[in-house]
Tab-separated table of C-alpha atoms in Angstrom:
chain	number	residue	atom	x	y	z
A	106	ARG	CA	22.568	-77.685	-41.138
A	107	VAL	CA	20.722	-80.037	-38.798
A	108	LEU	CA	22.643	-78.813	-35.790
A	109	SER	CA	22.164	-75.054	-36.564
A	110	SER	CA	18.460	-75.679	-37.206
A	111	LEU	CA	18.038	-77.378	-33.736
A	112	THR	CA	20.038	-74.586	-32.142
A	113	ALA	CA	17.817	-71.995	-33.801
A	114	GLU	CA	14.605	-73.860	-32.807
A	115	LYS	CA	15.790	-73.974	-29.112
A	116	MET	CA	16.690	-70.318	-29.146
A	117	ILE	CA	13.240	-69.455	-30.620
A	118	GLU	CA	11.485	-71.676	-28.112
A	119	LYS	CA	13.444	-70.150	-25.171
A	120	ALA	CA	12.659	-66.576	-26.328
A	121	LEU	CA	8.936	-67.334	-26.734
A	122	ASN	CA	8.833	-68.814	-23.212
A	123	ASN	CA	10.357	-65.624	-21.750
A	124	ILE	CA	7.832	-63.356	-23.530
A	125	SER	CA	5.094	-62.191	-21.250
A	126	PHE	CA	1.861	-60.956	-22.673
A	127	ALA	CA	-0.047	-58.126	-21.059
A	128	LYS	CA	-3.194	-59.041	-19.389
A	129	PRO	CA	-6.323	-57.001	-20.347
A	130	GLU	CA	-6.719	-55.584	-16.851
A	131	ASP	CA	-3.041	-54.461	-16.853
A	132	VAL	CA	-3.632	-52.621	-20.145
A	133	ASP	CA	-6.741	-50.931	-18.746
A	134	THR	CA	-4.865	-49.722	-15.622
A	135	LYS	CA	-1.913	-48.468	-17.705
A	136	MET	CA	-4.321	-46.649	-20.018
A	137	GLY	CA	-6.252	-45.138	-17.106
A	138	GLU	CA	-2.928	-43.828	-15.667
A	139	LEU	CA	-1.878	-42.424	-19.053
A	140	ALA	CA	-5.302	-40.848	-19.553
A	141	LEU	CA	-4.983	-39.193	-16.074
A	142	LYS	CA	-1.603	-37.835	-16.884
A	143	VAL	CA	-2.805	-36.345	-20.148
A	144	ASP	CA	-5.769	-34.770	-18.320
A	145	GLN	CA	-3.334	-33.279	-15.703
A	146	LEU	CA	-1.069	-31.813	-18.393
A	147	SER	CA	-4.097	-30.453	-20.233
A	148	PHE	CA	-5.351	-28.890	-16.981
A	149	ASP	CA	-1.878	-27.477	-16.105
A	150	ASN	CA	-1.584	-25.866	-19.534
A	151	ALA	CA	-5.117	-24.357	-19.473
A	152	VAL	CA	-4.569	-22.831	-16.028
A	153	ALA	CA	-1.005	-21.568	-16.801
A	154	GLN	CA	-2.235	-19.981	-20.069
A	155	ALA	CA	-5.481	-18.488	-18.776
A	156	GLN	CA	-5.770	-14.790	-19.580
A	157	ASP	CA	-7.692	-11.891	-18.142
A	158	GLU	CA	-9.708	-9.473	-20.275
A	159	GLU	CA	-6.637	-7.412	-21.135
A	160	GLY	CA	-4.740	-10.459	-22.392
A	161	ASN	CA	-2.447	-10.798	-19.469
A	162	LEU	CA	-1.820	-14.175	-17.901
A	163	LYS	CA	-3.816	-14.567	-14.773
A	164	HIS	CA	-1.283	-16.731	-13.025
A	165	PRO	CA	2.011	-16.725	-14.772
A	166	ASP	CA	3.476	-18.159	-11.627
A	167	TYR	CA	1.263	-21.305	-11.780
A	168	PHE	CA	4.081	-23.845	-12.002
A	169	THR	CA	6.153	-22.080	-9.278
A	170	ILE	CA	3.241	-22.207	-6.802
A	171	THR	CA	1.994	-25.723	-7.548
A	172	ARG	CA	5.155	-27.532	-8.617
A	173	GLY	CA	8.146	-25.344	-7.615
A	174	ALA	CA	9.384	-23.357	-4.633
A	175	GLY	CA	5.852	-22.566	-3.368
A	176	MET	CA	4.560	-26.066	-3.614
A	177	LYS	CA	4.837	-26.903	0.121
A	178	ASP	CA	3.054	-23.777	1.141
A	179	PHE	CA	0.281	-24.165	-1.406
A	180	HIS	CA	-0.407	-27.771	-0.518
A	181	ALA	CA	-0.320	-26.986	3.249
A	182	TRP	CA	-2.773	-24.096	2.624
A	183	VAL	CA	-5.112	-26.501	0.745
A	184	LYS	CA	-5.001	-28.943	3.618
A	185	GLU	CA	-6.059	-26.188	6.080
A	186	GLN	CA	-9.174	-25.189	3.905
A	187	SER	CA	-12.715	-26.438	4.055
A	188	PRO	CA	-13.739	-29.672	2.290
A	189	LYS	CA	-15.434	-27.635	-0.425
A	190	ILE	CA	-12.123	-25.808	-1.252
A	191	GLN	CA	-10.226	-29.151	-1.079
A	192	LYS	CA	-12.708	-30.572	-3.570
A	193	LEU	CA	-12.209	-27.650	-5.935
A	194	ALA	CA	-8.433	-28.039	-5.532
A	195	SER	CA	-8.592	-31.674	-6.665
A	196	SER	CA	-10.728	-30.898	-9.709
A	197	LEU	CA	-9.345	-31.089	-13.189
A	198	ASP	CA	-11.519	-28.269	-14.397
A	199	PRO	CA	-9.346	-25.250	-15.284
A	200	GLU	CA	-11.941	-22.720	-13.969
A	201	ASP	CA	-11.660	-24.405	-10.597
A	202	GLY	CA	-7.870	-24.283	-10.825
A	203	ILE	CA	-7.916	-20.554	-11.492
A	204	LEU	CA	-10.381	-19.999	-8.615
A	205	ILE	CA	-8.234	-21.893	-6.160
A	206	LEU	CA	-5.159	-19.864	-7.134
A	207	ASP	CA	-7.189	-16.731	-6.765
A	208	TYR	CA	-8.184	-17.775	-3.225
A	209	TYR	CA	-4.681	-18.830	-2.289
A	210	LYS	CA	-3.080	-15.567	-3.470
A	211	GLU	CA	-5.796	-13.573	-1.655
A	212	ALA	CA	-5.169	-15.503	1.553
A	213	THR	CA	-1.359	-15.139	1.336
A	214	ALA	CA	-1.728	-11.416	0.549
A	215	LYS	CA	-3.980	-10.912	3.651
A	216	LYS	CA	-1.443	-12.884	5.831
A	217	LYS	CA	1.517	-10.774	4.613
A	218	THR	CA	-0.482	-7.548	5.168
A	219	ALA	CA	-1.496	-8.664	8.716
A	220	GLU	CA	2.184	-9.383	9.392
A	221	HIS	CA	3.326	-6.090	8.067
A	222	ASP	CA	0.675	-4.222	9.983
A	223	LYS	CA	1.574	-6.038	13.241
A	224	LYS	CA	5.264	-5.167	12.732
A	225	ALA	CA	4.341	-1.470	12.068
A	226	LYS	CA	2.074	-1.387	15.100
A	227	ASP	CA	4.870	-2.875	17.293
A	228	LYS	CA	7.376	-0.364	15.969
A	229	LYS	CA	4.982	2.524	16.629
A	230	LYS	CA	4.345	1.253	20.126
A	231	GLU	CA	8.102	1.129	20.635
A	232	TYR	CA	8.589	4.704	19.510
A	233	ASP	CA	5.537	5.852	21.557
A	234	ASP	CA	7.004	4.193	24.693
A	235	ILE	CA	10.324	5.983	24.119
A	236	TYR	CA	8.526	9.283	23.559
A	237	LYS	CA	6.464	8.869	26.771
A	238	SER	CA	9.476	7.945	28.763
A	239	GLU	CA	11.399	10.982	27.462
A	240	LYS	CA	8.412	13.168	28.124
A	241	SER	CA	8.172	11.961	31.708
A	242	VAL	CA	11.886	12.511	32.355
A	243	LYS	CA	11.529	16.047	31.194
A	244	LYS	CA	8.383	16.527	33.211
A	245	ASN	CA	10.190	15.151	36.388
A	246	LYS	CA	13.067	17.533	35.792
A	247	THR	CA	10.796	20.543	35.697
A	248	GLU	CA	8.397	19.495	38.557
A	249	ASP	CA	9.075	19.527	42.122
A	250	PHE	CA	6.579	17.601	44.137
A	251	SER	CA	6.672	20.142	46.960
A	252	GLY	CA	5.141	22.794	44.790
A	253	GLU	CA	8.334	24.879	44.525
A	254	LYS	CA	10.314	25.495	41.328
A	255	SER	CA	13.183	23.242	40.298
A	256	PRO	CA	16.711	24.744	40.428
A	257	ASP	CA	16.762	24.705	36.583
A	258	GLU	CA	13.490	26.771	36.438
A	259	GLU	CA	14.750	29.222	39.075
A	260	ALA	CA	18.046	29.708	37.140
A	261	LYS	CA	16.061	30.277	33.914
A	262	GLU	CA	13.720	32.805	35.531
A	263	ALA	CA	16.657	34.566	37.152
A	264	PHE	CA	18.321	34.914	33.809
A	265	GLU	CA	15.150	36.247	32.250
A	266	GLU	CA	14.471	38.868	34.947
A	267	GLU	CA	15.025	42.433	34.086
């Protein structure tokens, strides 16, 4: 009994020596981090579930844009914006989050429209250049710079004579 009692006391003493108690400042830091995470989750949920007047989700792609495949593009866009927009982007107010996504989607739509317009303009120019070159080839075939008719014109007129 004495031996098992001494062994138990030593085990308890060793266990108590290895226990570390949290310092009050560590608890405050951990609680602050936890509160920030809860606030972020609340914000994410509010923005993702925001609805328009008709009951449709305003930004059903919120998580795709901010956390998924579009995350790099979105964060790069935010970095390019004015300090005012960057401040809105760092806010945890859901109305600010909705506004930022509206701005982002408008900017990306304008960029895609501009790219599409440029491609269409380039393609039109290419077709116009082809048309102009074909027209000039036909014109050169029918014109003789000496003022006389080309052999093709003469043959055509001869065929049409009565």
